[in-house]
C-alpha atoms as an extended CHARMM CRD file, in Angstrom:
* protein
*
       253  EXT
         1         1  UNK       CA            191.0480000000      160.8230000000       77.7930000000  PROA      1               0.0000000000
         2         2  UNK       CA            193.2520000000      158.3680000000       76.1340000000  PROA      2               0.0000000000
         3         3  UNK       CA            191.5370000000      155.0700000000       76.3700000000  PROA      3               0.0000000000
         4         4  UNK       CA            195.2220000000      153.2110000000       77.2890000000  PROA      4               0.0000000000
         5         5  UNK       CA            195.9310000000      152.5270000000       80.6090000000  PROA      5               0.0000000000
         6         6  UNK       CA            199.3460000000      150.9800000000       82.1360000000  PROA      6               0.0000000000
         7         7  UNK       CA            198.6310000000      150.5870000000       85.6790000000  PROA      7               0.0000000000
         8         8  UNK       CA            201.2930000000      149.4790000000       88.3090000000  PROA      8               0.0000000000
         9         9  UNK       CA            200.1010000000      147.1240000000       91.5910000000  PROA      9               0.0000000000
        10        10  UNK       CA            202.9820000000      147.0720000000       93.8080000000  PROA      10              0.0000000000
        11        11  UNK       CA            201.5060000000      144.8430000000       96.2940000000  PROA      11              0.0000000000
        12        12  UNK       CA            202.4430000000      144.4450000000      100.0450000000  PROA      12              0.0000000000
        13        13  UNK       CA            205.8390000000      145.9100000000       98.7440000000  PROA      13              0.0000000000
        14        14  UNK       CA            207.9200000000      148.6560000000       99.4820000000  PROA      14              0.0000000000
        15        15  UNK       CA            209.3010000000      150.6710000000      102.1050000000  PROA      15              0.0000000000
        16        16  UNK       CA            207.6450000000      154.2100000000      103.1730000000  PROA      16              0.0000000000
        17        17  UNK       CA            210.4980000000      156.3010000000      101.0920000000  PROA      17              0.0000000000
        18        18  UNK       CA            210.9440000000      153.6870000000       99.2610000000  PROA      18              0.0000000000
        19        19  UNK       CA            207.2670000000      154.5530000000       97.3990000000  PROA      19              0.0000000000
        20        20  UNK       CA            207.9700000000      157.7250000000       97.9200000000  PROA      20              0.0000000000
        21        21  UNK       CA            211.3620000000      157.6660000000       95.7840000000  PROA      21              0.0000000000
        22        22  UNK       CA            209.1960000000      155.7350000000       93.0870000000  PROA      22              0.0000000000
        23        23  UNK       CA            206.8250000000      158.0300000000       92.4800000000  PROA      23              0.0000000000
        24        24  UNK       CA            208.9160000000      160.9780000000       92.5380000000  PROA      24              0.0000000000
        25        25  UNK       CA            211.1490000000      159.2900000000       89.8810000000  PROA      25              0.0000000000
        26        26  UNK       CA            208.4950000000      158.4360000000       87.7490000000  PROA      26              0.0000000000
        27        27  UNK       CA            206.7040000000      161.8570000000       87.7910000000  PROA      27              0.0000000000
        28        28  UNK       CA            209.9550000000      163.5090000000       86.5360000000  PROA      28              0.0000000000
        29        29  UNK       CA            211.0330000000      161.0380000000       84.0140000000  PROA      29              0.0000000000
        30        30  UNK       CA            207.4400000000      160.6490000000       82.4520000000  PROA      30              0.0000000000
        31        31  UNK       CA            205.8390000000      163.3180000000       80.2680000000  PROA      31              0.0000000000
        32        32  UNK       CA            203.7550000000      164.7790000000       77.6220000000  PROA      32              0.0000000000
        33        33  UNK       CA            204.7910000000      162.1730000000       74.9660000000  PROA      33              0.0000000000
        34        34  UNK       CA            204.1640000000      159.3900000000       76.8760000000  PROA      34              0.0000000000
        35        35  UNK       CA            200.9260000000      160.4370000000       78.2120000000  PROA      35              0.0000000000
        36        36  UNK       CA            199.8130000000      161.1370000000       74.9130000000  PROA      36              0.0000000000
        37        37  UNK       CA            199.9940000000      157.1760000000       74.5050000000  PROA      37              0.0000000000
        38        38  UNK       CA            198.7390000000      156.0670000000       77.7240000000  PROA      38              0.0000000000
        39        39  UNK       CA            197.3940000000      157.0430000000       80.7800000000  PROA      39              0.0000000000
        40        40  UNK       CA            199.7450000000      155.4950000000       84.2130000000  PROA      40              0.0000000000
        41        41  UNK       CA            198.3070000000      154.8040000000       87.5830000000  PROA      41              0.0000000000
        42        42  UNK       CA            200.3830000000      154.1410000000       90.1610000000  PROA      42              0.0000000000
        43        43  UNK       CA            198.5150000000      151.3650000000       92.8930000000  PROA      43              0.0000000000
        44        44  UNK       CA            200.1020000000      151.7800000000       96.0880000000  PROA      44              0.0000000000
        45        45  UNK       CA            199.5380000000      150.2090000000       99.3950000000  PROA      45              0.0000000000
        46        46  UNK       CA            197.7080000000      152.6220000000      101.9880000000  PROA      46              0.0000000000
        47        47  UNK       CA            200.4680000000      154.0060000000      103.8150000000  PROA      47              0.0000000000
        48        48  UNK       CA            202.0830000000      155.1470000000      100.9270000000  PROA      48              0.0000000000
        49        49  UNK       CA            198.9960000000      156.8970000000       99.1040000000  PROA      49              0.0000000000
        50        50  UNK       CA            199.2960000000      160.6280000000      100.7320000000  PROA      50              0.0000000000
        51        51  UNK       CA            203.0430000000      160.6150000000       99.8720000000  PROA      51              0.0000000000
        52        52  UNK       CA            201.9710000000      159.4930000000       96.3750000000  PROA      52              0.0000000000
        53        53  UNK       CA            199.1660000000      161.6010000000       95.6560000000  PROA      53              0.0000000000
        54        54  UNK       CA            201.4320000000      164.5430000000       96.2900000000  PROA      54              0.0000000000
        55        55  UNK       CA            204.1970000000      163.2920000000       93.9380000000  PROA      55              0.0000000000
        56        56  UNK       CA            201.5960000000      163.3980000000       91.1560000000  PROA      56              0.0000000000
        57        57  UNK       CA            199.5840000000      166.2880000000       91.5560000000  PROA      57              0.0000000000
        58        58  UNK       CA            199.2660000000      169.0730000000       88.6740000000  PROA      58              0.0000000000
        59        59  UNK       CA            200.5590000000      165.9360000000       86.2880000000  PROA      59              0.0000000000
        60        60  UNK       CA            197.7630000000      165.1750000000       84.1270000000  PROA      60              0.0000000000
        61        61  UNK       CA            198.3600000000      161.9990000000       83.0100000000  PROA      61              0.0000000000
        62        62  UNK       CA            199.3370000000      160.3820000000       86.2040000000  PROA      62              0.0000000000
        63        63  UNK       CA            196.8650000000      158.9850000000       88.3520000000  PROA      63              0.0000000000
        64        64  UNK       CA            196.6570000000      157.0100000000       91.9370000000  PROA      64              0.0000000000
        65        65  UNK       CA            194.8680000000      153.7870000000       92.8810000000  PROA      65              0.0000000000
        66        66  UNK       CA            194.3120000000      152.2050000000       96.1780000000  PROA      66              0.0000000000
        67        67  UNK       CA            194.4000000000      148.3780000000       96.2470000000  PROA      67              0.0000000000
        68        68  UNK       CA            191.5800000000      148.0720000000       97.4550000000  PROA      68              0.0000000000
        69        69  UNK       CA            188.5570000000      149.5710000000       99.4200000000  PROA      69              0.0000000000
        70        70  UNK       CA            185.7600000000      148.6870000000      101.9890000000  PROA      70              0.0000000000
        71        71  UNK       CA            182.3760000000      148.6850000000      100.8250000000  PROA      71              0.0000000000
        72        72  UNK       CA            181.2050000000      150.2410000000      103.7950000000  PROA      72              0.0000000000
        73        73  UNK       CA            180.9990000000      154.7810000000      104.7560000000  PROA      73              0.0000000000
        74        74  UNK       CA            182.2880000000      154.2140000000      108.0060000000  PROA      74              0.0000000000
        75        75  UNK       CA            181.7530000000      152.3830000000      110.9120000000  PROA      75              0.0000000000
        76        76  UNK       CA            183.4040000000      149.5160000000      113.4640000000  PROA      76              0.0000000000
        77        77  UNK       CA            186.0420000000      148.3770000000      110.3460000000  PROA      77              0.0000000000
        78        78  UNK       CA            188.8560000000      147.5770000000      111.9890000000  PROA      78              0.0000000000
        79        79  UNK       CA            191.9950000000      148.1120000000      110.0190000000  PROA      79              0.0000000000
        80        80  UNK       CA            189.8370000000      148.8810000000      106.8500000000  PROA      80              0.0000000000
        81        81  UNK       CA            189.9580000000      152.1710000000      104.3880000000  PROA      81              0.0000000000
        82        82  UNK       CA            186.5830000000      153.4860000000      103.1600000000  PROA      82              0.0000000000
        83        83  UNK       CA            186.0190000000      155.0230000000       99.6620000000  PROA      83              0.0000000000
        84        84  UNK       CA            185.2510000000      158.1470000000      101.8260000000  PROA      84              0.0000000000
        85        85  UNK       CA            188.6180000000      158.4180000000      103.1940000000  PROA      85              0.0000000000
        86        86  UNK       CA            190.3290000000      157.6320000000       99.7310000000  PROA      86              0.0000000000
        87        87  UNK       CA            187.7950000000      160.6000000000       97.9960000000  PROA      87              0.0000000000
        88        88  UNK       CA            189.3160000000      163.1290000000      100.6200000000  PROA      88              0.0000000000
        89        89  UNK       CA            193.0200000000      162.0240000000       99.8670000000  PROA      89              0.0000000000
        90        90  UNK       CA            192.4380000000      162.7030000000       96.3910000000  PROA      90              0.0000000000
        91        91  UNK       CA            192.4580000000      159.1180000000       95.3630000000  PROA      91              0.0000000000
        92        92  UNK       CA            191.0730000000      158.6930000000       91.7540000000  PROA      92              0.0000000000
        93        93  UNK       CA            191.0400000000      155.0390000000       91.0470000000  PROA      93              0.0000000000
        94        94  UNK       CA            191.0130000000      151.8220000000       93.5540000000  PROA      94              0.0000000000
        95        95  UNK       CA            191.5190000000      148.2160000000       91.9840000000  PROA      95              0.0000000000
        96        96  UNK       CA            188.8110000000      146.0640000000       92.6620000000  PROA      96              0.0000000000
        97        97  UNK       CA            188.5960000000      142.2350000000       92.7670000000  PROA      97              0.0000000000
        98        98  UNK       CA            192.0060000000      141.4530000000       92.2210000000  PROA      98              0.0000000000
        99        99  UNK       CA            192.3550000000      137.6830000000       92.0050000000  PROA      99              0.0000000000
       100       100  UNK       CA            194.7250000000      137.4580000000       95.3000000000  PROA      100             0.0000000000
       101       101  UNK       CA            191.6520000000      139.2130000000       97.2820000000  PROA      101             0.0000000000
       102       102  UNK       CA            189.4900000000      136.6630000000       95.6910000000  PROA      102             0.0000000000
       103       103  UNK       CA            191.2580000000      134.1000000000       96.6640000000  PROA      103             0.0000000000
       104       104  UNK       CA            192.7060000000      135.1630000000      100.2690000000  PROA      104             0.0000000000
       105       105  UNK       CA            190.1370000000      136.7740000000      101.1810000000  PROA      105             0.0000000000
       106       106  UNK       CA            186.9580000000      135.0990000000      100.1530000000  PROA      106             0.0000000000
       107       107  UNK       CA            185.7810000000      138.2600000000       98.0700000000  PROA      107             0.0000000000
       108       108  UNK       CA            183.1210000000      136.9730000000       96.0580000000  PROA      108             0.0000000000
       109       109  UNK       CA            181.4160000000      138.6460000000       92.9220000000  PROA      109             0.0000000000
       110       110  UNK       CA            178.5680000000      139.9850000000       95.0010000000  PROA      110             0.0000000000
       111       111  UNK       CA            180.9520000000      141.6560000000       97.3430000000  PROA      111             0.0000000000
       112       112  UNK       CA            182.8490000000      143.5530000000       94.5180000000  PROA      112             0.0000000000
       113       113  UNK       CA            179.8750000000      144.6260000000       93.3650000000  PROA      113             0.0000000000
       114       114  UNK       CA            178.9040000000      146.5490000000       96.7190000000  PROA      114             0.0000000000
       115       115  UNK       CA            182.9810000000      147.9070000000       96.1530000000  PROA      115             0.0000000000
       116       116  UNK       CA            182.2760000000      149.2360000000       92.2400000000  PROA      116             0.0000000000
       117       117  UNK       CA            179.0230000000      150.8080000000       93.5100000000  PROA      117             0.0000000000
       118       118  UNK       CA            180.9980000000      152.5010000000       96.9020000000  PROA      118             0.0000000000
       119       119  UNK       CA            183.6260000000      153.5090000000       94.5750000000  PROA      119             0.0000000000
       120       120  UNK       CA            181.5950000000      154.8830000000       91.9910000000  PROA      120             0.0000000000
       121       121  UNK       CA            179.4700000000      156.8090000000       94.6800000000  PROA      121             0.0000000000
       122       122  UNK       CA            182.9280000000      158.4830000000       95.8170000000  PROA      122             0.0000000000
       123       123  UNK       CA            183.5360000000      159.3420000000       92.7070000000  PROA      123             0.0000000000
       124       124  UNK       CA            186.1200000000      156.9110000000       92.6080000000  PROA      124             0.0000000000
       125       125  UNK       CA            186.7620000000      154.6170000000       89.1220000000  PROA      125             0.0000000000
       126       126  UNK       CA            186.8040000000      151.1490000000       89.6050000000  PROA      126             0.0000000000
       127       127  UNK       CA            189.4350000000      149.0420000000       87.9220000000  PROA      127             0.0000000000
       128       128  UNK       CA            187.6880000000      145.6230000000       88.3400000000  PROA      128             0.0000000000
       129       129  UNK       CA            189.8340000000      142.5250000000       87.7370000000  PROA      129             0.0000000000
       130       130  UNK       CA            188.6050000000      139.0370000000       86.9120000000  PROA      130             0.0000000000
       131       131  UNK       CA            190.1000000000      135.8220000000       85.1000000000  PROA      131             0.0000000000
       132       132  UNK       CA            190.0160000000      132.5280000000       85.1150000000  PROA      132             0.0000000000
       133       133  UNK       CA            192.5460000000      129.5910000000       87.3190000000  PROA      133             0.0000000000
       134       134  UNK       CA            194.4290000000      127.0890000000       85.5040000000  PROA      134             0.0000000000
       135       135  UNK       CA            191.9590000000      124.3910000000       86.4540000000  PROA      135             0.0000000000
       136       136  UNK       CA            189.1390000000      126.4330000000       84.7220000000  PROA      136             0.0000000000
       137       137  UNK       CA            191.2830000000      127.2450000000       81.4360000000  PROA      137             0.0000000000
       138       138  UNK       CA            192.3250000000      123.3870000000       81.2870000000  PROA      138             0.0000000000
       139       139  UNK       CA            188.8530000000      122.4520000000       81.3060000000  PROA      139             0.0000000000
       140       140  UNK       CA            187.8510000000      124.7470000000       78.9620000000  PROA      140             0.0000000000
       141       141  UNK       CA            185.3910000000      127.1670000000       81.3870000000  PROA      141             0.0000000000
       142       142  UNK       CA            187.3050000000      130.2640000000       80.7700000000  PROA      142             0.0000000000
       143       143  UNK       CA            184.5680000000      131.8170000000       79.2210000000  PROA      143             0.0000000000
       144       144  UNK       CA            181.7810000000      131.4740000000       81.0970000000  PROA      144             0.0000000000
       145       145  UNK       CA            184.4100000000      131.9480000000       84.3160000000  PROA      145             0.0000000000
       146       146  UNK       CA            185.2810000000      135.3860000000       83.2330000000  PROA      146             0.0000000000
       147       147  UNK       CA            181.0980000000      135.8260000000       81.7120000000  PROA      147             0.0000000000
       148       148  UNK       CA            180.1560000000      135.4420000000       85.4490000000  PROA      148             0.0000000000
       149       149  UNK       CA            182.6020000000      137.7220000000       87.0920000000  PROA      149             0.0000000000
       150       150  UNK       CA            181.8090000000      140.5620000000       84.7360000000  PROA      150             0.0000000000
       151       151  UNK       CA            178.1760000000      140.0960000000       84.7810000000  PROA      151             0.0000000000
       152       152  UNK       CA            177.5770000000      140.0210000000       88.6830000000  PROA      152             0.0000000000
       153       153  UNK       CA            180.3110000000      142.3560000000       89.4070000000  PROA      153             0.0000000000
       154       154  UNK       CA            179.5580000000      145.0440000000       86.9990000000  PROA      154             0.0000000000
       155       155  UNK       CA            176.6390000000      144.5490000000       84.8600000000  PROA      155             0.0000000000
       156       156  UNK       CA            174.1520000000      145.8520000000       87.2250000000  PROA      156             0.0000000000
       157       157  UNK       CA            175.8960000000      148.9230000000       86.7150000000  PROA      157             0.0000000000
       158       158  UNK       CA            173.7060000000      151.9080000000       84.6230000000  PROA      158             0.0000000000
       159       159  UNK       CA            175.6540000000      152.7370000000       81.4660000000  PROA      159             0.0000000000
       160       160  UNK       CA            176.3490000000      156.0680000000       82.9110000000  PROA      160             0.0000000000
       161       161  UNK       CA            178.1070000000      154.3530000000       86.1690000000  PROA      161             0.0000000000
       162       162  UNK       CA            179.6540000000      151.9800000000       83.7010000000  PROA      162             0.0000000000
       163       163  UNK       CA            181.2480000000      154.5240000000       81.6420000000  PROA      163             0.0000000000
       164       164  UNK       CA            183.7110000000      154.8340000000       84.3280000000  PROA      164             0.0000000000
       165       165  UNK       CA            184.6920000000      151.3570000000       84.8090000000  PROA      165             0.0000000000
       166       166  UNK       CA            187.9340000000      149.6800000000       83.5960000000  PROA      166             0.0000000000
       167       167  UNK       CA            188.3210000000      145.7730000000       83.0210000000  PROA      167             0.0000000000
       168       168  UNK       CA            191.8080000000      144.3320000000       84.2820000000  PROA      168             0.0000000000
       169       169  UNK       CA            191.2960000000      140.5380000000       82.9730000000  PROA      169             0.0000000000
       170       170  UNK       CA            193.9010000000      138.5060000000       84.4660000000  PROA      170             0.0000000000
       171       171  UNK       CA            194.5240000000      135.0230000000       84.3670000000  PROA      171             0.0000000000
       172       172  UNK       CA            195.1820000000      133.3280000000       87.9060000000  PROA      172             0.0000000000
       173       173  UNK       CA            197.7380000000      131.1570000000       86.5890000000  PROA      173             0.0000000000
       174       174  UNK       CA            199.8110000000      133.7110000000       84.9590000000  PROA      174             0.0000000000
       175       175  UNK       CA            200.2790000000      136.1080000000       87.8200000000  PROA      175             0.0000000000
       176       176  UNK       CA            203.5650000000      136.0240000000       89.9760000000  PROA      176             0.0000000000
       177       177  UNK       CA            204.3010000000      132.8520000000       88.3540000000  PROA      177             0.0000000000
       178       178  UNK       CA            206.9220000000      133.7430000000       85.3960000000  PROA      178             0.0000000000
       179       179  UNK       CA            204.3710000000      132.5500000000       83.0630000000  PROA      179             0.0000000000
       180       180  UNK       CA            201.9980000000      134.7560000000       80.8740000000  PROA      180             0.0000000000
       181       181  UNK       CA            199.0730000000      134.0100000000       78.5730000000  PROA      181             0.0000000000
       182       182  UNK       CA            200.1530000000      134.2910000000       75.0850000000  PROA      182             0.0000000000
       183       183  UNK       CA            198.8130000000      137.3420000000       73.0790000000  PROA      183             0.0000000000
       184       184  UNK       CA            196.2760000000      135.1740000000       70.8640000000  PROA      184             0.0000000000
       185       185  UNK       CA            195.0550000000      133.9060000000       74.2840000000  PROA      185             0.0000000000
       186       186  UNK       CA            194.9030000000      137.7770000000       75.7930000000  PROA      186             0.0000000000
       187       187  UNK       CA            193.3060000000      138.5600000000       72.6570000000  PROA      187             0.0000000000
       188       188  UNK       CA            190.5600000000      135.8650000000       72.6000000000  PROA      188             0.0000000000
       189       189  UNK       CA            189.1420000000      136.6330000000       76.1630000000  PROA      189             0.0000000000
       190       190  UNK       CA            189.4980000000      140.7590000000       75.2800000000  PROA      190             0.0000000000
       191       191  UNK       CA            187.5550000000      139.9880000000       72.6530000000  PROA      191             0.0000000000
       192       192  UNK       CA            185.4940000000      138.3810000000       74.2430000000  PROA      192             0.0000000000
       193       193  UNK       CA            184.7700000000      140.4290000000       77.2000000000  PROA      193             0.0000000000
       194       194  UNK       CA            184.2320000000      143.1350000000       74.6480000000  PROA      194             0.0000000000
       195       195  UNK       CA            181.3850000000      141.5750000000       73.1940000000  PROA      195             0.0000000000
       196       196  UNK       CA            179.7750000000      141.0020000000       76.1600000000  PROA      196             0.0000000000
       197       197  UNK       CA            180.1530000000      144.5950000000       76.7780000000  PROA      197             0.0000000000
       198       198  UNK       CA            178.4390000000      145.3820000000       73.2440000000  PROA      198             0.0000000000
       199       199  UNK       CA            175.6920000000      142.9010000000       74.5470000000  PROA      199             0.0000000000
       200       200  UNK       CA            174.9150000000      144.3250000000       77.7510000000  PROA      200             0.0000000000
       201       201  UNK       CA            175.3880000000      148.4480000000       77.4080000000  PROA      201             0.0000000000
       202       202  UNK       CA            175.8570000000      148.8220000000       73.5870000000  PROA      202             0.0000000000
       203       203  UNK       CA            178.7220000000      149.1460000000       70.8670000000  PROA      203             0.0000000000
       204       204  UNK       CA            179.4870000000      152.6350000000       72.2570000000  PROA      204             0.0000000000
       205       205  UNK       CA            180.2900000000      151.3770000000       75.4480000000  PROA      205             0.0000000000
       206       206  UNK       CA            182.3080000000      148.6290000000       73.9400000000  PROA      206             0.0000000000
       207       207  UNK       CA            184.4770000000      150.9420000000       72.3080000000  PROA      207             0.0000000000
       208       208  UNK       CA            185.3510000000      153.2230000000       74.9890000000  PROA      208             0.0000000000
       209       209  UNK       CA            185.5140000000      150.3920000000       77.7370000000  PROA      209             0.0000000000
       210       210  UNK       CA            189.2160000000      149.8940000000       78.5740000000  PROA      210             0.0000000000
       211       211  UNK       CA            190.4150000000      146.0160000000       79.0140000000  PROA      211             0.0000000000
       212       212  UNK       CA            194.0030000000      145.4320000000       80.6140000000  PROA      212             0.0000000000
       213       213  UNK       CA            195.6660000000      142.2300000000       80.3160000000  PROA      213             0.0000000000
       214       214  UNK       CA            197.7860000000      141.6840000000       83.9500000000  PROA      214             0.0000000000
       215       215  UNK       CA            199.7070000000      138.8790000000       84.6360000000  PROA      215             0.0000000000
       216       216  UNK       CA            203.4840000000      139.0980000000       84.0790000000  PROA      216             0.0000000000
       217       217  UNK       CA            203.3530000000      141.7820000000       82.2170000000  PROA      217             0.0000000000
       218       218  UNK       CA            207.1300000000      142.7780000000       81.5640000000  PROA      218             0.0000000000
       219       219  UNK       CA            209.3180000000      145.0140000000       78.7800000000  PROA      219             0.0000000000
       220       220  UNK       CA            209.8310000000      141.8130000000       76.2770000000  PROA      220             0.0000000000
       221       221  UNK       CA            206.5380000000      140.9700000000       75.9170000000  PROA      221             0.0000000000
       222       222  UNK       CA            204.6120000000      144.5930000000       76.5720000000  PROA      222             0.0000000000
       223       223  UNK       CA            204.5570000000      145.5860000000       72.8180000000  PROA      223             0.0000000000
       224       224  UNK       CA            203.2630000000      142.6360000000       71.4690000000  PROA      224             0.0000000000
       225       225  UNK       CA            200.4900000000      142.3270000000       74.1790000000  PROA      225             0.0000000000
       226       226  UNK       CA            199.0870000000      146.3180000000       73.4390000000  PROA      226             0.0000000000
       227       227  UNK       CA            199.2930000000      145.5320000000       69.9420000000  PROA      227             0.0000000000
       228       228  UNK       CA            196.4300000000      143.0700000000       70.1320000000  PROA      228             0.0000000000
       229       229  UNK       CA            193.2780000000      145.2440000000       69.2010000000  PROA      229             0.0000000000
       230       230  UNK       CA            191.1270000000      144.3730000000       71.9230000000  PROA      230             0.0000000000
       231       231  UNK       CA            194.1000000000      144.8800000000       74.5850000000  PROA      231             0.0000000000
       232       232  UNK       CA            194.1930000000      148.5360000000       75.7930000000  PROA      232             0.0000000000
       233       233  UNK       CA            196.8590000000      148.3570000000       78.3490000000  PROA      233             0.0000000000
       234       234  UNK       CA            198.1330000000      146.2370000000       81.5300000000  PROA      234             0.0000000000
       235       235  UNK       CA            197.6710000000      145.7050000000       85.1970000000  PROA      235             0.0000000000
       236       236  UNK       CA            201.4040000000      145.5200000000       85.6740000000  PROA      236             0.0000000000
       237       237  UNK       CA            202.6990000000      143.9110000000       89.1660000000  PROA      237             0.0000000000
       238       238  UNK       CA            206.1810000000      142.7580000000       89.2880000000  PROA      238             0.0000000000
       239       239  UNK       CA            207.3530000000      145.2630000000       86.8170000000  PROA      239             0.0000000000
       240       240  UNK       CA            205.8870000000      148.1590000000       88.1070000000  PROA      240             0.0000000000
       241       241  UNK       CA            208.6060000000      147.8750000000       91.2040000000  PROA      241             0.0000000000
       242       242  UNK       CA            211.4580000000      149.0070000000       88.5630000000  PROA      242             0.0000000000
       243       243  UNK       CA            211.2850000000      152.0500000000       86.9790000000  PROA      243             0.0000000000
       244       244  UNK       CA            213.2370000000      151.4420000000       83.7320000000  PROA      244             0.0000000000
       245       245  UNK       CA            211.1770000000      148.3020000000       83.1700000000  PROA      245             0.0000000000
       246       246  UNK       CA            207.9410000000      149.7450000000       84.2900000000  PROA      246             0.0000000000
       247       247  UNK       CA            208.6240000000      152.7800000000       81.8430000000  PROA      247             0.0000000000
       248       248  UNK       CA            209.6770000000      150.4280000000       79.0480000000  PROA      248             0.0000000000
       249       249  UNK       CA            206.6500000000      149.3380000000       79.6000000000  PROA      249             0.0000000000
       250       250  UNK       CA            204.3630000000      152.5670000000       79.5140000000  PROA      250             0.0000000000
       251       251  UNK       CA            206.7550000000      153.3890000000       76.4420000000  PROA      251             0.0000000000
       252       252  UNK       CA            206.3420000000      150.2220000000       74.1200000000  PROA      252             0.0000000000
       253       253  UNK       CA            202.7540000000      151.8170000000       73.1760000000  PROA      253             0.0000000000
């Protein structure tokens, strides 16, 4: 599989058709060309993920993610979706750690780790976010921030569980707000994150990791942010609500 990713989070946002219309549109304007550049998952909120999952079927290149899932089988979860229950939707990917669940819901890097390892167990790959707040970047932490996050959320991981792992890294202070991290600062934390990778499970697993930059990813800046050679793609939010910008997007690879 292509090791690019452009992966759309649309959020609390949408109306029932309304996803439905989006998905629909993009499976018929996307095709063999552009998935020959880059994989596209589509990260819808839970109501709209059977509707979704059906747009996309029998198109290879197109792929579903919840927003989120419960680290828990089953059990007395009120108003929460288990990796179980995305597995037998035909759910392929659920984003994990995403900095507004961090910091709304008081998911810390011990939680997410219980999520990867659910996921993984459903057969279900993990895109695991993590990035640093504007605090931490000011004072020079982003580093070890972003050190921490991947090694207690996912270096616990065997290589083998690992393999199947994909590494949003998304500064705080560049998502929603207008403002995004320039691509020498994308670049220097890829980088970086890939080297720890090297460290931890080896230069193969370096290679093949993926590492999305998300935070305001949009059309003017996409190209020069996948041109950095540690950036394989984006966690796109805003963007990913519009389908000629979200496939301007997927196309500037």
């Amino acid at each position: 599989m292509n090791r690019n990713i452009v992966a759309g989070n649309w959020k609390m946002n949408l109306r029932l058709q309304e996803g439905f219309d989006l998905a629909h549109i993009l499976a018929s304007e996307l095709g063999p060309a552009d998935f020959a550049q880059a994989q596209v998952i589509l990260g819808a909120p839970y109501i709209h993920l059977p509707g979704v999952v059906e747009a996309v079927q029998g198109i290879a290149g197109l792929h579903v993610a919840a927003q989120n899932i419960h680290q828990e089988d089953r059990g007395a979860y009120t108003g929460e979706i288990s990796a179980e229950m995305l597995q037998s939707l035909g759910c392929g990917y659920a984003i994990i750690g995403h900095s507004e669940r961090r910091q709304y819901f008081g998911e810390t890097n011990a939680l997410l780790f219980t999520k990867v390892q659910k996921a993984l167990e459903y057969g279900i790959k993990p895109i695991y976010c993590l990035g640093e707040t504007l605090e931490e970047r000011e004072n020079g932490t982003t580093f070890p921030v972003v050190e921490r996050q991947l090694r207690e959320g996912v270096f616990g991981l065997n290589a083998e569980q690992f393999g199947s792992v994909v590494i949003a890294y998304e500064p705080i202070w560049a998502i929603g707000t207008g403002k995004t991290a320039t691509p020498e600062q994308a670049q220097e934390v890829h980088k970086f994150l890939r080297g720890q990778v090297a460290q931890h499970f080896g230069d193969d697993a370096a290679t093949q990791v993926t590492l999305l930059y998300g935070g305001s990813v949009k059309p003017k800046n996409a190209s020069e942010l996948f041109a950095c050679p540690d950036i394989d793609g984006g966690l796109v939010g805003g963007a990913s609500l519009k389908v000629e910008d979200f496939l301007a997007i997927i196309r500037s690879f």
